[in-house]
């Protein structure tokens, strides 16, 4: 890309402003001096940016800190309580929406059940009904910065198109365009695993991380890769499909819904266990407590396959953090989790052992997470 002088100055100004704004949001309250230290920008540049953001009513100055002599540093903070976002979870059976402020505090919730007969128009109508109800709780429309949607399936977040959602029976649906045209607000889409990774990276359990992996073991198995604080979606938006990595061989390779067999998801997810073992995860866990041979065999196989798969991905990508979440992880209990952690650390080379393995204690509400897409975009630093 060739930029002329005025475009490149504007671009640089935007990169600097967003770098400062994102830092204030994720690490604030923070003073102008600390901002200059952390960003390497001059005091004058920081002053100009902060003045602009104060004028736009995005920042607030808190009470100056006492530090003995000289001018007292003034802590700066994003006025996150007065900025709003709407988050929408489009699940297979329902649409749930939440209006949150930028501190992730929920202000209103709305839920609509989806009709059993799959109809694209009716599903979009349900989404609009939920949004319309939430709009009535927004104090001032200029404070609402956008709508974020969590979708189960393949999503091209750069164009806002749902590529394929088997649960909704959608193929190539331009959902963002349909909603943006109607509401005149920016709309962002993401699949559930990517969404979790992006939002946790912004100001959650991955805030201290630059390169991370997120693995969700739930109905299926999902994964996401953040590199330099940016989501890596791959060439066709399907990067991170951990569930379809081959992890079982020979007689143990069960058929997978992707058309292949032996995928990790066939024995390490709610749907895979139901399909291939004919029982629920809850039943399997009860059997495991009673030392039932089938359950013990499953546990050994899955611990081995899961730790090998995760270790190989860590060895290849060298993340600083790996986040585990999902209903299956919640069910495994502390003993199995501890064994998995030990196996993973033993499998990876010493050079990668600085990695932090983090378990998200509770799988978060997807509609609140989806609102985080709006915040992530608002605080996004453009790439050079
Ligand atoms: Zn598969």
Short mmCIF file of C-alpha atoms and ligand atoms in Angstrom, two decimals:
data_model
loop_
_atom_site.label_atom_id
_atom_site.label_comp_id
_atom_site.label_asym_id
_atom_site.label_seq_id
_atom_site.Cartn_x
_atom_site.Cartn_y
_atom_site.Cartn_z
CA UNK A 1 0.00 0.00 0.00
CA UNK A 2 1.43 3.41 -0.96
CA UNK A 3 0.22 6.32 1.16
CA UNK A 4 0.65 9.99 0.29
CA UNK A 5 2.00 12.36 2.97
CA UNK A 6 -1.33 13.63 4.26
CA UNK A 7 -2.91 10.14 4.37
CA UNK A 8 0.09 8.70 6.17
CA UNK A 9 0.04 11.54 8.77
CA UNK A 10 -3.66 10.92 9.36
CA UNK A 11 -2.98 7.18 9.63
CA UNK A 12 -0.19 7.71 12.15
CA UNK A 13 -2.39 10.09 14.16
CA UNK A 14 -5.10 7.45 14.26
CA UNK A 15 -2.66 4.68 15.32
CA UNK A 16 -1.26 6.89 18.12
CA UNK A 17 -4.69 7.96 19.34
CA UNK A 18 -6.05 4.41 19.39
CA UNK A 19 -2.89 3.09 21.12
CA UNK A 20 -3.38 5.67 23.90
CA UNK A 21 -7.15 5.09 24.14
CA UNK A 22 -6.78 1.28 24.32
CA UNK A 23 -4.11 1.62 27.03
CA UNK A 24 -6.31 3.93 29.11
CA UNK A 25 -9.22 1.48 28.79
CA UNK A 26 -7.25 -1.68 29.63
CA UNK A 27 -4.86 -0.22 32.26
CA UNK A 28 -6.58 2.96 33.46
CA UNK A 29 -6.71 5.00 35.63
CA UNK A 30 -3.34 6.05 34.23
CA UNK A 31 -1.50 9.40 34.13
CA UNK A 32 -0.16 11.30 31.10
CA UNK A 33 3.43 10.59 32.22
CA UNK A 34 2.76 6.85 32.45
CA UNK A 35 1.13 6.93 29.00
CA UNK A 36 4.23 8.60 27.52
CA UNK A 37 6.46 6.00 29.22
CA UNK A 38 4.42 3.04 28.03
CA UNK A 39 3.86 4.20 24.45
CA UNK A 40 7.19 5.94 23.76
CA UNK A 41 5.24 8.96 22.43
CA UNK A 42 6.29 12.51 23.42
CA UNK A 43 4.56 14.35 26.26
CA UNK A 44 3.24 16.86 23.70
CA UNK A 45 1.67 14.14 21.53
CA UNK A 46 0.04 12.58 24.61
CA UNK A 47 -1.30 16.00 25.70
CA UNK A 48 -2.78 16.63 22.23
CA UNK A 49 -4.45 13.21 22.09
CA UNK A 50 -5.80 13.43 25.64
CA UNK A 51 -7.20 16.94 25.04
CA UNK A 52 -8.98 15.71 21.93
CA UNK A 53 -10.50 12.73 23.76
CA UNK A 54 -11.55 14.93 26.70
CA UNK A 55 -13.29 17.29 24.27
CA UNK A 56 -15.10 14.36 22.67
CA UNK A 57 -16.30 13.38 26.17
CA UNK A 58 -14.73 9.90 25.93
CA UNK A 59 -12.26 10.41 28.81
CA UNK A 60 -12.56 11.78 32.31
CA UNK A 61 -9.95 13.14 34.71
CA UNK A 62 -10.02 11.76 38.25
CA UNK A 63 -8.84 13.45 41.44
CA UNK A 64 -5.06 14.17 41.22
CA UNK A 65 -2.79 11.77 43.12
CA UNK A 66 -0.71 13.03 46.05
CA UNK A 67 2.97 12.42 45.28
CA UNK A 68 4.73 14.85 47.58
CA UNK A 69 6.23 17.68 45.60
CA UNK A 70 5.62 19.24 42.18
CA UNK A 71 2.61 18.86 39.89
CA UNK A 72 0.29 16.08 40.90
CA UNK A 73 -0.36 13.42 38.23
CA UNK A 74 -4.00 13.33 37.08
CA UNK A 75 -5.34 9.79 36.54
CA UNK A 76 -7.23 9.41 33.26
CA UNK A 77 -10.04 6.98 32.65
CA UNK A 78 -12.42 6.12 29.81
CA UNK A 79 -15.97 7.30 30.64
CA UNK A 80 -17.01 3.70 30.24
CA UNK A 81 -20.17 4.02 32.34
CA UNK A 82 -21.69 6.39 29.78
CA UNK A 83 -20.83 4.41 26.62
CA UNK A 84 -23.13 1.53 25.63
CA UNK A 85 -23.15 -1.54 23.37
CA UNK A 86 -25.77 -4.14 22.51
CA UNK A 87 -24.68 -7.79 22.51
CA UNK A 88 -26.75 -10.46 20.73
CA UNK A 89 -26.37 -14.22 21.12
CA UNK A 90 -27.98 -16.05 18.21
CA UNK A 91 -28.32 -19.60 19.56
CA UNK A 92 -30.05 -22.50 17.85
CA UNK A 93 -33.23 -22.22 19.95
CA UNK A 94 -33.32 -18.57 21.01
CA UNK A 95 -31.97 -15.05 20.56
CA UNK A 96 -30.76 -13.30 23.69
CA UNK A 97 -29.69 -9.66 23.81
CA UNK A 98 -28.12 -7.56 26.55
CA UNK A 99 -27.54 -3.82 26.74
CA UNK A 100 -24.24 -3.24 28.58
CA UNK A 101 -22.09 -0.25 29.35
CA UNK A 102 -18.36 -0.30 28.56
CA UNK A 103 -17.66 -1.59 32.09
CA UNK A 104 -19.59 -4.72 30.98
CA UNK A 105 -22.36 -3.92 33.44
CA UNK A 106 -25.71 -5.21 32.09
CA UNK A 107 -28.57 -2.65 31.99
CA UNK A 108 -31.32 -4.62 30.23
CA UNK A 109 -31.90 -8.10 28.78
CA UNK A 110 -34.35 -9.47 26.22
CA UNK A 111 -34.94 -13.05 24.99
CA UNK A 112 -37.02 -14.37 22.07
CA UNK A 113 -37.51 -18.06 21.33
CA UNK A 114 -36.87 -19.03 17.70
CA UNK A 115 -39.55 -20.96 15.80
CA UNK A 116 -38.73 -24.64 15.24
CA UNK A 117 -39.15 -24.28 11.49
CA UNK A 118 -35.97 -22.74 10.16
CA UNK A 119 -36.66 -19.55 8.25
CA UNK A 120 -33.99 -16.92 7.70
CA UNK A 121 -36.51 -14.05 7.61
CA UNK A 122 -38.18 -15.09 10.88
CA UNK A 123 -34.83 -15.46 12.66
CA UNK A 124 -33.78 -11.96 11.55
CA UNK A 125 -37.17 -10.63 12.71
CA UNK A 126 -36.56 -12.17 16.17
CA UNK A 127 -33.13 -10.53 16.31
CA UNK A 128 -34.68 -7.14 15.43
CA UNK A 129 -37.40 -7.59 18.05
CA UNK A 130 -34.75 -8.15 20.74
CA UNK A 131 -32.71 -5.13 19.56
CA UNK A 132 -35.81 -2.90 19.42
CA UNK A 133 -36.67 -3.71 23.02
CA UNK A 134 -33.13 -2.97 24.21
CA UNK A 135 -33.02 0.35 22.31
CA UNK A 136 -35.79 1.66 24.56
CA UNK A 137 -33.35 1.46 27.52
CA UNK A 138 -30.55 3.50 25.88
CA UNK A 139 -30.47 6.94 27.59
CA UNK A 140 -29.11 8.77 24.52
CA UNK A 141 -28.53 7.21 21.08
CA UNK A 142 -25.18 9.02 20.65
CA UNK A 143 -23.88 6.94 23.59
CA UNK A 144 -24.66 3.63 21.81
CA UNK A 145 -21.56 2.60 19.87
CA UNK A 146 -22.78 -0.49 18.04
CA UNK A 147 -24.16 -4.03 18.05
CA UNK A 148 -22.09 -7.22 18.45
CA UNK A 149 -23.41 -10.68 17.52
CA UNK A 150 -22.21 -14.12 18.59
CA UNK A 151 -23.00 -16.84 16.04
CA UNK A 152 -22.41 -20.58 16.24
CA UNK A 153 -20.79 -21.53 12.96
CA UNK A 154 -18.44 -20.07 10.39
CA UNK A 155 -18.42 -16.30 10.18
CA UNK A 156 -16.49 -13.86 7.99
CA UNK A 157 -16.18 -11.05 10.51
CA UNK A 158 -14.48 -8.73 8.00
CA UNK A 159 -17.60 -8.64 5.78
CA UNK A 160 -20.21 -9.45 8.46
CA UNK A 161 -21.42 -12.52 6.58
CA UNK A 162 -22.49 -15.78 8.27
CA UNK A 163 -20.79 -18.28 5.92
CA UNK A 164 -22.35 -21.44 7.33
CA UNK A 165 -24.32 -22.09 10.49
CA UNK A 166 -25.61 -25.69 10.53
CA UNK A 167 -27.78 -25.00 13.62
CA UNK A 168 -29.57 -22.02 12.00
CA UNK A 169 -29.41 -23.63 8.53
CA UNK A 170 -27.86 -20.45 7.16
CA UNK A 171 -25.47 -20.29 4.25
CA UNK A 172 -23.98 -16.95 3.13
CA UNK A 173 -26.30 -14.65 5.10
CA UNK A 174 -25.14 -10.98 5.18
CA UNK A 175 -26.44 -10.39 8.70
CA UNK A 176 -24.34 -7.29 9.50
CA UNK A 177 -25.60 -5.52 6.35
CA UNK A 178 -29.24 -6.38 7.14
CA UNK A 179 -28.94 -4.89 10.65
CA UNK A 180 -26.69 -1.93 9.81
CA UNK A 181 -29.08 -0.79 7.09
CA UNK A 182 -31.99 -0.96 9.53
CA UNK A 183 -30.41 0.67 12.60
CA UNK A 184 -27.68 2.87 11.14
CA UNK A 185 -25.23 1.50 13.71
CA UNK A 186 -22.02 -0.50 13.22
CA UNK A 187 -22.65 -4.25 13.56
CA UNK A 188 -19.91 -6.84 14.24
CA UNK A 189 -20.16 -10.64 14.03
CA UNK A 190 -17.93 -13.36 15.38
CA UNK A 191 -18.15 -17.06 16.20
CA UNK A 192 -18.24 -18.01 19.88
CA UNK A 193 -14.61 -19.19 20.37
CA UNK A 194 -13.11 -16.22 18.51
CA UNK A 195 -15.38 -13.87 20.42
CA UNK A 196 -14.22 -15.22 23.76
CA UNK A 197 -10.56 -14.89 22.75
CA UNK A 198 -10.97 -11.30 21.52
CA UNK A 199 -12.91 -10.08 24.56
CA UNK A 200 -10.71 -11.83 27.15
CA UNK A 201 -7.68 -10.34 25.38
CA UNK A 202 -9.09 -6.82 25.57
CA UNK A 203 -9.57 -6.65 29.34
CA UNK A 204 -10.23 -10.12 30.75
CA UNK A 205 -8.08 -13.11 31.72
CA UNK A 206 -5.85 -12.64 28.63
CA UNK A 207 -5.28 -8.89 29.10
CA UNK A 208 -1.62 -9.45 30.02
CA UNK A 209 -1.12 -11.62 26.94
CA UNK A 210 0.07 -10.73 23.43
CA UNK A 211 0.06 -14.21 21.85
CA UNK A 212 -2.63 -16.58 23.09
CA UNK A 213 -4.65 -19.67 22.29
CA UNK A 214 -8.24 -20.17 23.48
CA UNK A 215 -9.78 -23.65 23.53
CA UNK A 216 -13.48 -24.17 24.14
CA UNK A 217 -14.64 -27.74 24.91
CA UNK A 218 -18.41 -27.57 24.83
CA UNK A 219 -21.13 -28.89 22.48
CA UNK A 220 -18.27 -29.06 19.96
CA UNK A 221 -14.60 -28.08 20.25
CA UNK A 222 -13.58 -24.58 19.14
CA UNK A 223 -10.30 -22.73 19.15
CA UNK A 224 -8.90 -19.27 18.51
CA UNK A 225 -5.42 -17.85 17.97
CA UNK A 226 -4.46 -14.31 18.93
CA UNK A 227 -1.16 -13.06 17.53
CA UNK A 228 0.18 -9.62 18.47
CA UNK A 229 -3.22 -8.86 20.06
CA UNK A 230 -5.00 -9.55 16.75
CA UNK A 231 -7.19 -12.51 15.91
CA UNK A 232 -5.70 -14.83 13.29
CA UNK A 233 -8.65 -16.02 11.22
CA UNK A 234 -6.63 -17.78 8.50
CA UNK A 235 -7.17 -17.60 4.75
CA UNK A 236 -10.81 -18.77 4.85
CA UNK A 237 -11.91 -17.73 8.37
CA UNK A 238 -11.59 -21.29 9.67
CA UNK A 239 -8.29 -21.06 11.58
CA UNK A 240 -8.50 -22.51 15.09
CA UNK A 241 -10.61 -25.59 14.25
CA UNK A 242 -8.99 -27.60 17.04
CA UNK A 243 -11.90 -30.05 17.10
CA UNK A 244 -11.00 -31.45 13.68
CA UNK A 245 -7.33 -32.12 14.37
CA UNK A 246 -6.78 -35.89 14.06
CA UNK A 247 -6.30 -37.28 17.55
CA UNK A 248 -7.55 -40.89 17.42
CA UNK A 249 -6.30 -43.64 15.13
CA UNK A 250 -7.18 -47.19 13.98
CA UNK A 251 -10.19 -48.70 15.76
CA UNK A 252 -10.47 -45.63 17.97
CA UNK A 253 -11.08 -43.28 15.03
CA UNK A 254 -14.82 -42.62 15.22
CA UNK A 255 -16.65 -40.90 12.35
CA UNK A 256 -16.95 -37.10 12.61
CA UNK A 257 -19.71 -34.83 11.30
CA UNK A 258 -17.08 -33.06 9.16
CA UNK A 259 -16.92 -36.16 6.95
CA UNK A 260 -13.58 -37.37 8.33
CA UNK A 261 -12.87 -39.61 11.31
CA UNK A 262 -10.64 -39.62 14.40
CA UNK A 263 -11.13 -35.88 15.03
CA UNK A 264 -10.57 -34.63 18.62
CA UNK A 265 -14.24 -33.58 18.87
CA UNK A 266 -15.47 -37.19 18.33
CA UNK A 267 -14.61 -38.09 21.96
CA UNK A 268 -13.80 -34.76 23.63
CA UNK A 269 -17.10 -32.85 23.27
CA UNK A 270 -20.72 -33.05 24.41
CA UNK A 271 -22.02 -33.90 20.92
CA UNK A 272 -19.20 -36.39 20.17
CA UNK A 273 -19.72 -38.30 23.43
CA UNK A 274 -23.47 -38.50 22.83
CA UNK A 275 -23.00 -39.67 19.24
CA UNK A 276 -20.14 -42.11 19.70
CA UNK A 277 -20.60 -43.41 23.25
CA UNK A 278 -24.39 -43.09 23.41
CA UNK A 279 -24.46 -41.36 26.81
CA UNK A 280 -24.35 -37.82 28.19
CA UNK A 281 -21.26 -36.23 29.72
CA UNK A 282 -23.03 -36.14 33.10
CA UNK A 283 -23.64 -39.93 32.93
CA UNK A 284 -20.04 -40.52 31.87
CA UNK A 285 -18.73 -38.50 34.82
CA UNK A 286 -20.93 -40.44 37.25
CA UNK A 287 -19.62 -43.71 35.81
CA UNK A 288 -16.07 -42.42 36.12
CA UNK A 289 -16.60 -41.79 39.83
CA UNK A 290 -17.66 -45.46 40.14
CA UNK A 291 -14.62 -46.67 38.19
CA UNK A 292 -16.77 -47.98 35.36
CA UNK A 293 -14.39 -49.54 32.75
CA UNK A 294 -15.91 -47.67 29.75
CA UNK A 295 -15.60 -44.32 31.51
CA UNK A 296 -12.05 -45.01 32.70
CA UNK A 297 -11.04 -46.03 29.17
CA UNK A 298 -12.61 -42.84 27.76
CA UNK A 299 -10.84 -40.68 30.32
CA UNK A 300 -7.42 -42.21 29.55
CA UNK A 301 -7.90 -41.89 25.80
CA UNK A 302 -9.16 -38.32 25.96
CA UNK A 303 -6.51 -37.12 28.43
CA UNK A 304 -3.81 -38.51 26.16
CA UNK A 305 -5.35 -37.14 22.91
CA UNK A 306 -6.23 -33.74 24.36
CA UNK A 307 -2.84 -33.15 25.99
CA UNK A 308 -0.94 -34.27 22.86
CA UNK A 309 -3.03 -32.05 20.56
CA UNK A 310 -2.79 -28.99 22.79
CA UNK A 311 0.96 -29.54 23.38
CA UNK A 312 1.63 -29.79 19.64
CA UNK A 313 -0.22 -26.54 18.96
CA UNK A 314 1.66 -24.80 21.82
CA UNK A 315 5.01 -26.09 20.52
CA UNK A 316 4.24 -24.80 17.03
CA UNK A 317 2.83 -21.37 17.94
CA UNK A 318 4.67 -20.50 21.19
CA UNK A 319 1.84 -18.60 22.94
CA UNK A 320 2.36 -16.79 26.27
CA UNK A 321 -1.12 -17.83 27.54
CA UNK A 322 -3.56 -20.68 26.81
CA UNK A 323 -7.15 -20.29 27.97
CA UNK A 324 -9.42 -23.32 28.50
CA UNK A 325 -13.18 -23.01 28.81
CA UNK A 326 -16.50 -24.72 28.06
CA UNK A 327 -18.98 -27.05 29.75
CA UNK A 328 -16.76 -30.14 29.37
CA UNK A 329 -13.83 -28.41 31.11
CA UNK A 330 -16.26 -27.32 33.88
CA UNK A 331 -17.32 -30.98 34.31
CA UNK A 332 -13.86 -32.58 34.34
CA UNK A 333 -13.06 -31.59 37.91
CA UNK A 334 -9.80 -30.54 39.51
CA UNK A 335 -8.08 -33.96 39.46
CA UNK A 336 -8.32 -34.54 35.70
CA UNK A 337 -7.53 -30.86 35.02
CA UNK A 338 -4.35 -31.13 37.12
CA UNK A 339 -3.29 -34.28 35.23
CA UNK A 340 -3.92 -32.56 31.88
CA UNK A 341 -1.86 -29.56 32.95
CA UNK A 342 1.02 -31.81 33.99
CA UNK A 343 0.93 -33.83 30.75
CA UNK A 344 0.83 -30.70 28.58
CA UNK A 345 3.80 -29.13 30.40
CA UNK A 346 5.80 -32.38 30.14
CA UNK A 347 5.07 -32.69 26.41
CA UNK A 348 6.22 -29.21 25.37
CA UNK A 349 9.91 -28.29 24.95
CA UNK A 350 11.58 -26.37 27.78
CA UNK A 351 11.75 -23.25 25.59
CA UNK A 352 7.93 -23.04 25.61
CA UNK A 353 7.36 -23.77 29.30
CA UNK A 354 6.91 -20.13 30.25
CA UNK A 355 3.35 -20.47 28.88
CA UNK A 356 0.55 -19.82 31.39
CA UNK A 357 -2.34 -22.30 31.29
CA UNK A 358 -5.52 -20.57 32.47
CA UNK A 359 -8.93 -22.13 33.12
CA UNK A 360 -11.89 -19.77 32.89
CA UNK A 361 -13.91 -20.77 35.93
CA UNK A 362 -17.31 -20.02 34.49
CA UNK A 363 -18.30 -20.04 30.85
CA UNK A 364 -19.48 -16.45 30.29
CA UNK A 365 -22.84 -15.21 28.99
CA UNK A 366 -22.44 -15.00 25.20
CA UNK A 367 -24.63 -11.92 24.73
CA UNK A 368 -22.49 -9.89 27.18
CA UNK A 369 -19.37 -11.22 25.44
CA UNK A 370 -20.83 -10.19 22.07
CA UNK A 371 -21.17 -6.59 23.29
CA UNK A 372 -17.39 -6.78 23.86
CA UNK A 373 -16.96 -6.89 20.05
CA UNK A 374 -18.17 -3.29 19.94
CA UNK A 375 -15.68 -2.27 22.65
CA UNK A 376 -12.88 -4.17 20.92
CA UNK A 377 -13.59 -2.27 17.70
CA UNK A 378 -13.90 1.06 19.52
CA UNK A 379 -10.44 0.54 21.08
CA UNK A 380 -8.87 -1.17 18.05
CA UNK A 381 -5.42 -0.02 16.96
CA UNK A 382 -5.20 0.03 13.14
CA UNK A 383 -2.45 -2.13 11.61
CA UNK A 384 0.37 -0.41 9.74
ZN1 LIG B 1 -14.01 -33.61 12.10
#
